[in-house]
Coordinates of C-alpha atoms in Angstrom, one line a residue:
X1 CA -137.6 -1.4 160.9
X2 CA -141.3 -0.8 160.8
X3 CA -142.0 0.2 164.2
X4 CA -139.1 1.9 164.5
X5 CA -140.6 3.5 161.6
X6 CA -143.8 3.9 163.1
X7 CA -142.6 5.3 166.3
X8 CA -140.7 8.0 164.8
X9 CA -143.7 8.8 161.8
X10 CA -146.5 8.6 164.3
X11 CA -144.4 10.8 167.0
X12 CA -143.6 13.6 164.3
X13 CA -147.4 13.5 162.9
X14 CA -149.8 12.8 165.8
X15 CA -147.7 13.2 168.9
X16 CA -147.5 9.6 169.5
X17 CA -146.1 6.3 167.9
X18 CA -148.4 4.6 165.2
X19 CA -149.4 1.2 165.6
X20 CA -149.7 -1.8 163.8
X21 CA -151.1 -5.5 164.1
X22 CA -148.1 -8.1 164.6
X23 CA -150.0 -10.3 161.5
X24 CA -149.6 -7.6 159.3
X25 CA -145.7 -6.9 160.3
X26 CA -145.3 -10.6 159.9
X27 CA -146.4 -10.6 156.5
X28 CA -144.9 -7.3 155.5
X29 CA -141.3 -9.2 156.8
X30 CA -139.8 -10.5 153.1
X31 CA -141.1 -6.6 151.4
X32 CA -139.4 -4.7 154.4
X33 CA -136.2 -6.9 154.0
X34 CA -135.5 -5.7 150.6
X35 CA -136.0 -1.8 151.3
X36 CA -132.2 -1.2 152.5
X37 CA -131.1 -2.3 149.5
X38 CA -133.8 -0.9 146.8
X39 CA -133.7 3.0 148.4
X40 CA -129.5 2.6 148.3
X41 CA -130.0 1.3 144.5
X42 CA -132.9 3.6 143.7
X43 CA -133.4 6.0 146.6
X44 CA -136.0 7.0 148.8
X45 CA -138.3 9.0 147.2
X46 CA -138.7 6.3 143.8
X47 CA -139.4 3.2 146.4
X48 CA -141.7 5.1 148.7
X49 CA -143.8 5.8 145.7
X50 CA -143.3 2.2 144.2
X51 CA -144.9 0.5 147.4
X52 CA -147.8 3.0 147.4
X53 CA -148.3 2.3 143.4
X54 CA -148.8 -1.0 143.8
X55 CA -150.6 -0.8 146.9
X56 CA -152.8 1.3 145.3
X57 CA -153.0 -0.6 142.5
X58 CA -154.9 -3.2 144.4
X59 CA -156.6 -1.2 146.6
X60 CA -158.3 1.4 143.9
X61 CA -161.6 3.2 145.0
X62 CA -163.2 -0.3 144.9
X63 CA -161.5 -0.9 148.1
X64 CA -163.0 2.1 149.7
X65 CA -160.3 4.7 149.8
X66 CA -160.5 7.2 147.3
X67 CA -157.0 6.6 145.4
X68 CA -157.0 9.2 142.6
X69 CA -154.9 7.7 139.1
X70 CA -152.0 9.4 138.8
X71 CA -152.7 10.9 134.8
X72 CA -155.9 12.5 136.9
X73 CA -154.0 14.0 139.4
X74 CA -151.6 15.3 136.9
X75 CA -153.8 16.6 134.9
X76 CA -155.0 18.8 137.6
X77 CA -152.0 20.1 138.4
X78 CA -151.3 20.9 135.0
X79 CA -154.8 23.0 134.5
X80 CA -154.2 24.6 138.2
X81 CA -150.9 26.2 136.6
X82 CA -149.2 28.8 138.5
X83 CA -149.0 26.5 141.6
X84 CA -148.8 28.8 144.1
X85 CA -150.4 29.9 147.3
X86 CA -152.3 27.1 149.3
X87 CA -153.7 23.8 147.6
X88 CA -156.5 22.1 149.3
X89 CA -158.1 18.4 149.2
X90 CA -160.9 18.2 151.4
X91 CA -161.0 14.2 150.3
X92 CA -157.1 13.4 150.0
X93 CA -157.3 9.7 150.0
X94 CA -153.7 8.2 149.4
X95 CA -152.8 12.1 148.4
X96 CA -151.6 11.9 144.7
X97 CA -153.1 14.9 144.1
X98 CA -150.8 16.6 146.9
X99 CA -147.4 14.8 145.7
X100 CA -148.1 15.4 142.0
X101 CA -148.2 18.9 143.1
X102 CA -145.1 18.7 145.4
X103 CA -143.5 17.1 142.6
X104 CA -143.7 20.0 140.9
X105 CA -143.9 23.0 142.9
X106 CA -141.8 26.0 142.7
X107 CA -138.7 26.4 144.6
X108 CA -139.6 29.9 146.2
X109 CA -141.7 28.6 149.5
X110 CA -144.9 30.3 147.5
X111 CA -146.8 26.7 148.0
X112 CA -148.6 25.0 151.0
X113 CA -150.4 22.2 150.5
X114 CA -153.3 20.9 152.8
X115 CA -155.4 17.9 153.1
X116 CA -158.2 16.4 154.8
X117 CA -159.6 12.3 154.9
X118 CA -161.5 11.1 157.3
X119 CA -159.4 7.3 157.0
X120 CA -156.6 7.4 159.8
X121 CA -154.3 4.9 157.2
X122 CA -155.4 7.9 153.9
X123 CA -153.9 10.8 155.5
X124 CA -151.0 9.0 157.7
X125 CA -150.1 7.5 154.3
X126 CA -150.4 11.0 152.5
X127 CA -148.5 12.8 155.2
X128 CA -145.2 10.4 154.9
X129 CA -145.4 10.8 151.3
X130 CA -145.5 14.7 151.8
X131 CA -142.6 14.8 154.5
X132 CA -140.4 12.1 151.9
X133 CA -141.1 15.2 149.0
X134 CA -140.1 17.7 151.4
X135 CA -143.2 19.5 150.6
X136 CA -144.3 22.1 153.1
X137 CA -148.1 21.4 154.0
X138 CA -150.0 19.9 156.9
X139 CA -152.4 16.9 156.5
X140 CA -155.7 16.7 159.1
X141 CA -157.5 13.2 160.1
X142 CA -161.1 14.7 159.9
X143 CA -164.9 14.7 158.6
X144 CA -165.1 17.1 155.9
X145 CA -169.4 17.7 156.9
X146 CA -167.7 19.0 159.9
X147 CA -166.0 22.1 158.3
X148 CA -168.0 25.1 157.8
X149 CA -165.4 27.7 158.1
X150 CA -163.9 28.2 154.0
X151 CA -159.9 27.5 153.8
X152 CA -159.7 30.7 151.3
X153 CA -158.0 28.4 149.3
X154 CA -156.0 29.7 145.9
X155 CA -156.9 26.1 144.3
X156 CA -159.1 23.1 145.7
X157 CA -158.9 19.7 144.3
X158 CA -161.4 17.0 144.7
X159 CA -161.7 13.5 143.8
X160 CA -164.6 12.5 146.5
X161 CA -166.2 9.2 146.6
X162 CA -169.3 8.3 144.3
X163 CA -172.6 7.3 145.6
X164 CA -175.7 9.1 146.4
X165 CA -176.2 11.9 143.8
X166 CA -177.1 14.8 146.3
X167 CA -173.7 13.8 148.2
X168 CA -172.2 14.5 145.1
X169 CA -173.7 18.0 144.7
X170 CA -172.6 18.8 148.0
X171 CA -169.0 18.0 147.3
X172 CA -169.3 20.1 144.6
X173 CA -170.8 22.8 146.3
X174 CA -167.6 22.6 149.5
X175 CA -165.1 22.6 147.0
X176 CA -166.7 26.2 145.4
X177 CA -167.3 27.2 149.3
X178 CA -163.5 26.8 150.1
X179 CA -162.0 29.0 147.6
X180 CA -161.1 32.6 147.7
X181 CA -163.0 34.8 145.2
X182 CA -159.9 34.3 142.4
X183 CA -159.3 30.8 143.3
X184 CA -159.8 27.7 141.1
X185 CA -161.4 24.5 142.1
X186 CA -161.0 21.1 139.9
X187 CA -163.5 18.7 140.8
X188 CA -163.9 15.0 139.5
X189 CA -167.5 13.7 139.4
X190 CA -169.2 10.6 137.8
X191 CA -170.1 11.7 133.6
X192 CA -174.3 11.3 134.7
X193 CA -174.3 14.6 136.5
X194 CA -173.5 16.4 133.5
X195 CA -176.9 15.4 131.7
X196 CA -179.6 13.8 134.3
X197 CA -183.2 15.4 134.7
X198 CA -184.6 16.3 137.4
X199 CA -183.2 17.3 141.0
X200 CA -179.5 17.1 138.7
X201 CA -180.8 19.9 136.4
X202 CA -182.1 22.2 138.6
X203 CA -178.7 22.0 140.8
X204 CA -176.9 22.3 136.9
X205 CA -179.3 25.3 136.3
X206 CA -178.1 27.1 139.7
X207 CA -174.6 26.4 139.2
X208 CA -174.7 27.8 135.6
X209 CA -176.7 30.9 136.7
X210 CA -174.6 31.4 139.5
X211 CA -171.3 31.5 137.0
X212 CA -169.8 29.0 139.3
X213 CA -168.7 26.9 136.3
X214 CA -166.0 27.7 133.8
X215 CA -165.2 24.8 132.1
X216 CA -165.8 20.5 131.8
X217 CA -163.7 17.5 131.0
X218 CA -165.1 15.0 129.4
X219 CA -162.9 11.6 130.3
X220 CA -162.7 8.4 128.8
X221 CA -164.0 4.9 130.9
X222 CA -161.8 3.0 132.6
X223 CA -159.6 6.0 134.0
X224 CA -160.6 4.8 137.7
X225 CA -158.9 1.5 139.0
X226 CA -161.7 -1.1 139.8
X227 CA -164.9 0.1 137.8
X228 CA -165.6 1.2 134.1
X229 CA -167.3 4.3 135.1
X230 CA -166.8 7.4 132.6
X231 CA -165.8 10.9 134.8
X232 CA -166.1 14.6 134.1
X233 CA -163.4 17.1 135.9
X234 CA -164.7 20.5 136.6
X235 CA -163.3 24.3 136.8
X236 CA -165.5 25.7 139.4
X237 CA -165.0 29.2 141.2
X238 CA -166.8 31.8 143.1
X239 CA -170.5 32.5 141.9
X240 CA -170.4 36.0 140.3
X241 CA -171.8 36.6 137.2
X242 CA -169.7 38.7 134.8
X243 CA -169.8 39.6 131.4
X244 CA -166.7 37.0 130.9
X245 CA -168.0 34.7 132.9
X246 CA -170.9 34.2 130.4
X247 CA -170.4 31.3 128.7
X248 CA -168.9 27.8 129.6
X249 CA -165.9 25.6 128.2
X250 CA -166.6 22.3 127.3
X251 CA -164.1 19.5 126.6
X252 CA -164.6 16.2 125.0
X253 CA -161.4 14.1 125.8
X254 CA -163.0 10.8 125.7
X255 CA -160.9 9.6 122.9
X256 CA -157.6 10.3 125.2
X257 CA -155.4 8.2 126.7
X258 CA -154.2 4.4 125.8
X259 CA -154.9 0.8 127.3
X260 CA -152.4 -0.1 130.1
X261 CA -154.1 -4.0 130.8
X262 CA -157.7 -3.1 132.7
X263 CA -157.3 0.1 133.2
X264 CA -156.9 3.3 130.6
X265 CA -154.0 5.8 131.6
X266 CA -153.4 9.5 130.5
X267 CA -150.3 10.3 128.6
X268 CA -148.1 13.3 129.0
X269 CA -149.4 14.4 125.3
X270 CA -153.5 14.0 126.6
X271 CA -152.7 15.9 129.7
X272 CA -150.8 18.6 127.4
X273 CA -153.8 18.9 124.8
X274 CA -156.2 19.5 127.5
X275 CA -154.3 22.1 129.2
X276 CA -153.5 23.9 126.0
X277 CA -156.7 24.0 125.5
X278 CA -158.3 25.6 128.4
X279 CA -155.3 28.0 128.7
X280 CA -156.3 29.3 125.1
X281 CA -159.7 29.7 126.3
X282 CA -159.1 31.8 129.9
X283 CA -156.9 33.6 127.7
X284 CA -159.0 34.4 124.8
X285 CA -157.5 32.6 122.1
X286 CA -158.4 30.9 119.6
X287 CA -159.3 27.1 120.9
X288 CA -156.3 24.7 119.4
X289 CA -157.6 21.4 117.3
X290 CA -156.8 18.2 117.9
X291 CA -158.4 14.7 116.4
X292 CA -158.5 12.7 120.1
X293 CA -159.9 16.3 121.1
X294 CA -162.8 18.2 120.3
X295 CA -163.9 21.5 122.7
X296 CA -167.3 23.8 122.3
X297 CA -167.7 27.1 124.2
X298 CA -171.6 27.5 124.9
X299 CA -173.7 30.6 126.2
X300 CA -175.0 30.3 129.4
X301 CA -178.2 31.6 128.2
X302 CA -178.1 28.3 125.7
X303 CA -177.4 26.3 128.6
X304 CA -180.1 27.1 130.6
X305 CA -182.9 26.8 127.8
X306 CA -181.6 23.4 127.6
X307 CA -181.4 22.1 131.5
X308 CA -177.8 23.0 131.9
X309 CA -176.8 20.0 129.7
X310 CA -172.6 20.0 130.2
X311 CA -171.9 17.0 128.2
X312 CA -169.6 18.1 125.5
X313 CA -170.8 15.6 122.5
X314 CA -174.4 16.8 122.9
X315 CA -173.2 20.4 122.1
X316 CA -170.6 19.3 119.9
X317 CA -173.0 17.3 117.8
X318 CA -175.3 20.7 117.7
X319 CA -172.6 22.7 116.6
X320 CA -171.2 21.5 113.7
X321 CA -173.3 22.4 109.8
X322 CA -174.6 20.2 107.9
X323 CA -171.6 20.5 105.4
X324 CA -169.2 20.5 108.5
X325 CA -171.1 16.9 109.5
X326 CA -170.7 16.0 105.8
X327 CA -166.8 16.8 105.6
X328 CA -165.5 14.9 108.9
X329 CA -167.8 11.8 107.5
X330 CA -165.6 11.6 104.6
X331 CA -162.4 12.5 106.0
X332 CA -163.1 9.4 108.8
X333 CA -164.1 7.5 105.9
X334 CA -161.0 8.1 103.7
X335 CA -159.0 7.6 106.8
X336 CA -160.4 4.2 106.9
X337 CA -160.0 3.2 102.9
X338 CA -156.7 4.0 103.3
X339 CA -155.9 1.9 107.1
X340 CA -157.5 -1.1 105.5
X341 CA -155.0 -0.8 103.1
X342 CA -152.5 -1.2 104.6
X343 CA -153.2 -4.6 106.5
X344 CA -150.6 -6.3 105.4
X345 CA -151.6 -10.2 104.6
X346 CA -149.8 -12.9 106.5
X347 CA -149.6 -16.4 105.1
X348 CA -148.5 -19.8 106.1
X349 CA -149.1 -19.5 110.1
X350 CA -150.9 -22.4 109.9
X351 CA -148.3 -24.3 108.5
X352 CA -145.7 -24.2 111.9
X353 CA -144.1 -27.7 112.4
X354 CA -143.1 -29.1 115.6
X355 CA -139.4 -28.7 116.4
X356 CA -136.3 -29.2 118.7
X357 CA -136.3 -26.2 121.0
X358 CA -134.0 -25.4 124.2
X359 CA -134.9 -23.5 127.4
X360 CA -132.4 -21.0 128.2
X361 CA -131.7 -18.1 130.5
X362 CA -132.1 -14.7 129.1
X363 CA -128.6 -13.7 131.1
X364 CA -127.3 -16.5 128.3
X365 CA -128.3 -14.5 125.5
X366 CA -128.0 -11.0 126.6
X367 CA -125.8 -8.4 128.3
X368 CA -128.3 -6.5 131.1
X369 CA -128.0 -2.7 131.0
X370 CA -130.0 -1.3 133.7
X371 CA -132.0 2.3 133.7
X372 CA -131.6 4.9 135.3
X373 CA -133.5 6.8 138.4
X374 CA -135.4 10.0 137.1
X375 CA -136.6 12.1 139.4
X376 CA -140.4 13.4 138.8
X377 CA -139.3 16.9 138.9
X378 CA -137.4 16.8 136.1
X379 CA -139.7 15.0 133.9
X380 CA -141.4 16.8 130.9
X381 CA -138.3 19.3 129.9
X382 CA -134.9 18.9 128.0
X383 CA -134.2 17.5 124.8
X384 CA -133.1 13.9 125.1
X385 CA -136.2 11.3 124.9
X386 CA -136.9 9.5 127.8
X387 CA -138.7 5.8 127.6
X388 CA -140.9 4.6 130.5
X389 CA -142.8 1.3 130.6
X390 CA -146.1 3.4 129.1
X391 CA -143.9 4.2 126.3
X392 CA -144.3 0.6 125.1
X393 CA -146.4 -0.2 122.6
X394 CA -148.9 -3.3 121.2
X395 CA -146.7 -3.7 117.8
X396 CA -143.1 -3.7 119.8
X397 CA -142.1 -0.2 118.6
X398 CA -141.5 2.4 121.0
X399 CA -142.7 6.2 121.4
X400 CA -141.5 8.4 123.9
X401 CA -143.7 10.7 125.1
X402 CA -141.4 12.6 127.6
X403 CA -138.3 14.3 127.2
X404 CA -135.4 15.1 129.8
X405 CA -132.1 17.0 130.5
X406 CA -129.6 14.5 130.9
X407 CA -127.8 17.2 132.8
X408 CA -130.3 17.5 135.5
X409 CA -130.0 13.9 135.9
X410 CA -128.8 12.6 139.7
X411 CA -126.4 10.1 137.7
X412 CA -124.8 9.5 134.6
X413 CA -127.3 8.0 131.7
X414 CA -125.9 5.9 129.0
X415 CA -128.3 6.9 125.6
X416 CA -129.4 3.9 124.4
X417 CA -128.1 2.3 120.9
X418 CA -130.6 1.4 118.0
X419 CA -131.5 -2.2 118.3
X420 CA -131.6 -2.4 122.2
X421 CA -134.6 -4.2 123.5
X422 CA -136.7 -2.8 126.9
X423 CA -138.6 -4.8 128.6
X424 CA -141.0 -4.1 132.0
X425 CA -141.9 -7.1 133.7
X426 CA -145.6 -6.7 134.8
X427 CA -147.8 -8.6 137.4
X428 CA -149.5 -10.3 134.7
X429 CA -147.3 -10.3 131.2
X430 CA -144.1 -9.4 130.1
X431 CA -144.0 -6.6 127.9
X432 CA -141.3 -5.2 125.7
X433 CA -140.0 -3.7 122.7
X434 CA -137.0 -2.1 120.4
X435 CA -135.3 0.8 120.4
X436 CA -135.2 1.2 116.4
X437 CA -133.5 4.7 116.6
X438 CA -131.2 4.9 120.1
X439 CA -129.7 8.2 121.8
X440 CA -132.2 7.8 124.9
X441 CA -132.6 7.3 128.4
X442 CA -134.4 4.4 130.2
X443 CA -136.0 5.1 133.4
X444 CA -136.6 2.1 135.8
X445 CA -138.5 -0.1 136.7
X446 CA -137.8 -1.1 132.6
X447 CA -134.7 -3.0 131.7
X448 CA -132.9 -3.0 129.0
X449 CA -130.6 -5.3 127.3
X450 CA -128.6 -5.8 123.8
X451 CA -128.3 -8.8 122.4
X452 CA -124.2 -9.9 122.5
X453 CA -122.5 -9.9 119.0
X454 CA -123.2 -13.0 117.0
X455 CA -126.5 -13.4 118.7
X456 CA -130.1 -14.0 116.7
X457 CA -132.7 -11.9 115.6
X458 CA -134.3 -9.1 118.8
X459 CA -137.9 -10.4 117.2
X460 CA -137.5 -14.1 118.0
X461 CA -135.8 -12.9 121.6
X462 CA -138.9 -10.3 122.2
X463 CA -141.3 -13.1 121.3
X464 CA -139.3 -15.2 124.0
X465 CA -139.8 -12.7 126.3
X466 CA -143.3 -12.4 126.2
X467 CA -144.0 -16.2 127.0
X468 CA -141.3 -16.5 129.1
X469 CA -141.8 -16.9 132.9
X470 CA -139.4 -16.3 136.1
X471 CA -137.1 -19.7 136.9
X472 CA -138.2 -18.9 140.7
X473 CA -141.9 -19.7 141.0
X474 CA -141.6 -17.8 144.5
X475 CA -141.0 -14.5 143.0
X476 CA -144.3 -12.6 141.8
X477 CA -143.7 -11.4 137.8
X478 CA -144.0 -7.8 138.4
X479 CA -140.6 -7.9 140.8
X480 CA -138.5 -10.9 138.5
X481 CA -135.2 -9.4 137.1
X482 CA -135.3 -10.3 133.6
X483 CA -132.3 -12.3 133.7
X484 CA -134.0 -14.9 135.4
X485 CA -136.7 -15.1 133.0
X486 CA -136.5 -18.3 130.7
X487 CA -137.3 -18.8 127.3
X488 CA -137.5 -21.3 124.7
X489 CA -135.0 -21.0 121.9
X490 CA -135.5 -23.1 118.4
X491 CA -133.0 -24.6 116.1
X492 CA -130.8 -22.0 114.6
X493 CA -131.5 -22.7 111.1
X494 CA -135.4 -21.9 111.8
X495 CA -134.7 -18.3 113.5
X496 CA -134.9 -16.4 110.1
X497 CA -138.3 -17.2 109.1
X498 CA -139.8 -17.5 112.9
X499 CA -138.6 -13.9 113.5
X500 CA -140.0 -12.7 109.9
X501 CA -143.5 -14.0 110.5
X502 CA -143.4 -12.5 113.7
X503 CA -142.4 -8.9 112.6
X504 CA -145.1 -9.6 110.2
X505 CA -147.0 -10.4 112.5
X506 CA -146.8 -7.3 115.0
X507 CA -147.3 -4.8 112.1
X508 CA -150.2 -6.4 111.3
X509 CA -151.6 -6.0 114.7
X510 CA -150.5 -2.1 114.9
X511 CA -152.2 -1.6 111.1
X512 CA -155.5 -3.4 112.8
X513 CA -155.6 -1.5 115.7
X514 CA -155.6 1.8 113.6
X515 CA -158.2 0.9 111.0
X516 CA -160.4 0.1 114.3
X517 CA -159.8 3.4 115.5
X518 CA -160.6 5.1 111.8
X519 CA -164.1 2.7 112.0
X520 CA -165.2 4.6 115.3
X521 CA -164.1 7.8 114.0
X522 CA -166.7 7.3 111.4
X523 CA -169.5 5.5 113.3
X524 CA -169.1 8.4 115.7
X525 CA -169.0 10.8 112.8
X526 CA -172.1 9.4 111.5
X527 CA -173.8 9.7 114.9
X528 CA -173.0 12.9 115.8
X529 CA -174.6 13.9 112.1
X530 CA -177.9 11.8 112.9
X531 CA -178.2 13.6 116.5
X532 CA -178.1 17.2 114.4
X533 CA -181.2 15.8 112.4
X534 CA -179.4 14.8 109.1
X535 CA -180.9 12.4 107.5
X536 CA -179.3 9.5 105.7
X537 CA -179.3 9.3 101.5
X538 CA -181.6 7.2 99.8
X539 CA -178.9 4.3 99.7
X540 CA -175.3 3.8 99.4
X541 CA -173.8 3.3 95.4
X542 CA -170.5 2.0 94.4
X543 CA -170.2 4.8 92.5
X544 CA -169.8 7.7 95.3
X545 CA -168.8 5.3 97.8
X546 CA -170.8 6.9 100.4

C-alpha cells in the first residue's frame, strides 16, 4: 500500500515515484494495516490528519521541522478573514497553516494557496494533505534566501524557525517583501523581539517608522510543542506611512488558552476574542473587553521615543490611572475573597479502609455509543453544541466550545442524554467526564458510553476510568477502545460514599483552580500598578482589607 502510495504521490507531485527505506516500511507495517478499515469507518480526510497529528505531535519544532499548533494556525486564518486571492508560506513546514485555510475556504475558486520548505518530507507531506482537502494550490521544495522576486501575495503567513536574531529580522522583512501593497502578512516570532535593545530596536524603530506594523499578539508559553518559549504574531504590510496607519494595535493574550498535558492549546473562544478584537480596530470601533484579554492602541510617535517597545503589558501597565490601577486591584481582590469561599472542605479521606474489590471490563458495565465524524468545515456554526476531547475539563464537567448544524452533518448524530459519560483515551492518561445537560453531538476520537439501567454511580465509573489501563499491554493508550479498558470495582454497599467523596472531591479541585487564577489576577494587578510608579500604603489593616 505505501509504495503503491508513493509511486502514485511522488508521480503526480515531482514527476517521479517517492522513495522510502525498507526499515521504515517495515515498521510502519501494523499502522498501514489498519488504514483500510479506519478511512471506511472514519474517512479519508479525518485519518490523514490523525496520522500527521500525532506524528507531529512527536516531532514538534524540537525535532527540526517547523510544525505550526494547530490553535496558531487557526488563529491566523481567522485574523486573515476574507480568504481570498493567493495565501503564501514561505516556511510551510507540515503546512497547517495551508489546510486550516483549505478547511475553510470559500467555495467560489477565489483561493490559491502556495508554499515553500526547503525539507523534501515538509512539503511532500504538505502537498498530500492539500490534494486530500481538494484545495487548489501548488507546494515548491526550495530555499526561501533564494527568492528575490515578491509573490504579490494577498496574505503571507509565517511561522519560521527561531535562532539567530538577525535571521529572524529577515523573515520578517520577506514576509512584508512578498505582499501586494493591500495585502496582510501574519508572522509568528519569539516574545524577545518585541522589547530587546540594541540592533532589535533600531530594526523595531524602522519597522515602526516605515508603518509596516499594524498590530501584535501577545501569546501565552507553552503554545509551541517541545519548548516553553512565549511568541508574539504580527500584522505586517507594505511600508507607507498614512495618517491611519499612525498608530499600532497591541494585544495582550497571554492569559488565553487552557492546559492540554505539556503543552497550552487555543480554544475556539481565545481565537474568537482576538479576532473580534482586531476587526474592531481596522474598523474603527470601539476595542471589545474581555478579562483573559486586554488590548492598547499606541502612537507611533510614542513608540519611537520609547525604542519601539511592542510588548503589550509594558504599555498596558502605562496606560491605566492611578484610580483605574486602584479599581482592577480590588475587583481581583474581591474576586479572590469570594473563590476562597467557596472551597468546599473535604473530610475523612484519610480514613479509606482496605476492601474487596473486582476487576472488570468497562464493556461489563456499559453500553458503547460511538461519535460521530465532523468534518472541519462545518465546525464553528449551527446551534447544537458539539463536544471534542478539549472540551473536557479538570473537575469532570463539560463545556462545549463549538457549535454545529446537525444538518450539515455527513451522517446521522444521536444528541447525547444527560448523564452520559465521554471519555478520550490519551497517550499518557485517560480523561473523561459527564454530560450533565445532554442534546449534543460527540465528535471522535471521544467515546461515549451510558451506564446500563440498574448500574452504579458515573463518579465511581469516571474514577475507574482514569486509573484504569488497556487489558492488551500491546496496544499504546492513545489507540485502546475503551471497552477494553479494565477497572477495579468495590463492594456495592461502599459505592455511595466512594462516589460522594469523589464528587466532592472534583469540585474542590475546579474551586482551587479558580481561586489560583483570581491570586494572579491580583499579583499581576499589583504589578502592573508598581510598574506605573504607584507606590504601596504605609501597611495593610484589617480594617480596609487592602
Amino acid at each position: 500500500m505505501v509504495t503503491s502510495a508513493a509511486r502514485v504521490v511522488g508521480e503526480h507531485l515531482v514527476g517521479a515515484p517517492l522513495v522510502f527505506d525498507p526499515v521504515d516500511l517495515v515498521e510502519a507495517g501494523p499502522v498501514v494495516a489498519e488504514i483500510p478499515r479506519l478511512v471506511r469507518e472514519y474517512g479519508t480526510v479525518e485519518v490523514c490528519e490523525a496520522l500527521v497529528a500525532e506524528a507531529s505531535e512527536r516531532q514538534g519544532k524540537a525535532g527540526g521541522t517547523a510544525v505550526t499548533p494547530m490553535g496558531i494556525a487557526q488563529l491566523m486564518a481567522a485574523l486573515a478573514e476574507p480568504i481570498t486571492g493567493l495565501m503564501y508560506d514561505p516556511a510551510c513546514g507540515w503546512g497547517n497553516v495551508l489546510v486550516g485555510l483549505a478547511q475553510q475556504r470559500p467555495d467560489d475558486g477565489q483561493c490559491f494557496l502556495a508554499g515553500d520548505d526547503i525539507d523534501p518530507t515538509a512539503w511532500v507531506i504538505t502537498a498530500v494533505r492539500l490534494l486530500i482537502h481538494n484545495a487548489r494550490g501548488r507546494i515548491n521544495q526550495t530555499d526561501a534566501d533564494s527568492v528575490v522576486e515578491s509573490m504579490h501575495a494577498d496574505r503571507v503567513f509565517a511561522d519560521p524557525p527561531f535562532g539567530r536574531a538577525a535571521g529572524e529580522w529577515e523573515w520578517i522583512d520577506r514576509s512584508i517583501h512578498h505582499l501586494n501593497p493591500s495585502g496582510r502578512a501574519f508572522h509568528l516570532s519569539p516574545m524577545g523581539l518585541l522589547f530587546r535593545g540594541g540592533r532589535d530596536a533600531a530594526t523595531r524603530r524602522r519597522l515602526v517608522s516605515a508603518g509596516s506594523v499594524e498590530a501584535v499578539i501577545a501569546l501565552p508559553p507553552g503554545l509551541l510543542s517541545g519548548t516553553g518559549l512565549p511568541v508574539a504574531l504580527w500584522v505586517l504590510r507594505r511600508p507607507t506611512v498614512t495618517p491611519d496607519r499612525s498608530k499600532v494595535l497591541l494585544i495582550d493574550g497571554r492569559a488565553l488558552g487552557s492546559q492540554n498535558r505539556s503543552q497550552r492549546e487555543l480554544g475556539a473562544s481565545d481565537i474568537q476574542s482576538v479576532a473580534d478584537c482586531y476587526r474592531a480596530w481596522t474598523t474603527g470601533a470601539a476595542l471589545p473587553e474581555a478579562s483573559n484579554l486586554k488590548a492598547v492602541v499606541v502612537p507611533m510617535d510614542e513608540l519611537r521615543r520609547s525604542d519601539a517597545r511592542l510588548d503589550p503589558g509594558f504599555w498596558l501597565a502605562n496606560a491605566a490611572t492611578p484610580d483605574e490601577h486602584v479599581s482592577r486591584i480590588r475587583a481581583a481582590t474581591e474576586r479572590l475573597r469570594g473563590t476562597s469561599e467557596r472551597l468546599p472542605t473535604v473530610t475523612n479521606i484519610d480514613q479509606l479502609e482496605v476492601g474487596a474489590s473486582d476487576s472488570v471490563l468497562v464493556r461489563d458495565l456499559v453500553d458503547v455509543v460511538r461519535g460521530v465524524r465532523v468534518p472541519p468545515d462545518i465546525l464553528g456554526r449551527g446551534s447544537a453544541p458539539l463536544l471534542r476531547a478539549r472540551d473536557l475539563r479538570p473537575d469532570w464537567s463539560i463545556k462545549a466550545s463549538t457549535l454545529v448544524d446537525p444538518r450539515d452533518l455527513e451522517q446521522d448524530a444521536a444528541l447525547t442524554r444527560p448523564g452520559d459519560v465521554l471519555v478520550f483515551a490519551d497517550r499518557e492518561q485517560v480523561r473523561a467526564g459527564v454530560d450533565l445537560t445532554g442534546g449534543a453531538i460527540v465528535s471522535s476520537p471521544l467515546q461515549r458510553f451510558r451506564l446500563r439501567a440498574g448500574s452504579l454511580d458515573s463518579a465511581l465509573v469516571l474514577a475507574a476510568l482514569l486509573t484504569g489501563n488497556p487489558t492488551s499491554g500491546a496496544v499504546a493508550l492513545s489507540y485502546a477502545d475503551i471497552r477494553d479498558i479494565t477497572v477495579s470495582w468495590p463492594e456495592y454497599g461502599r459505592h455511595t460514599g466512594i462516589a460522594e467523596m469523589l464528587r466532592l472531591l472534583a469540585a474542590q479541585r475546579e474551586a482551587t483552580r479558580q481561586a489560583l487564577g483570581a491570586a494572579d489576577e491580583v499579583l499581576a494587578s499589583v504589578v502592573a500598578a508598581l510598574a506605573a510608579g504607584m507606590q504601596p500604603a504605609s501597611g495593610p489593616t484589617e480594617t480596609d482589607g487592602r
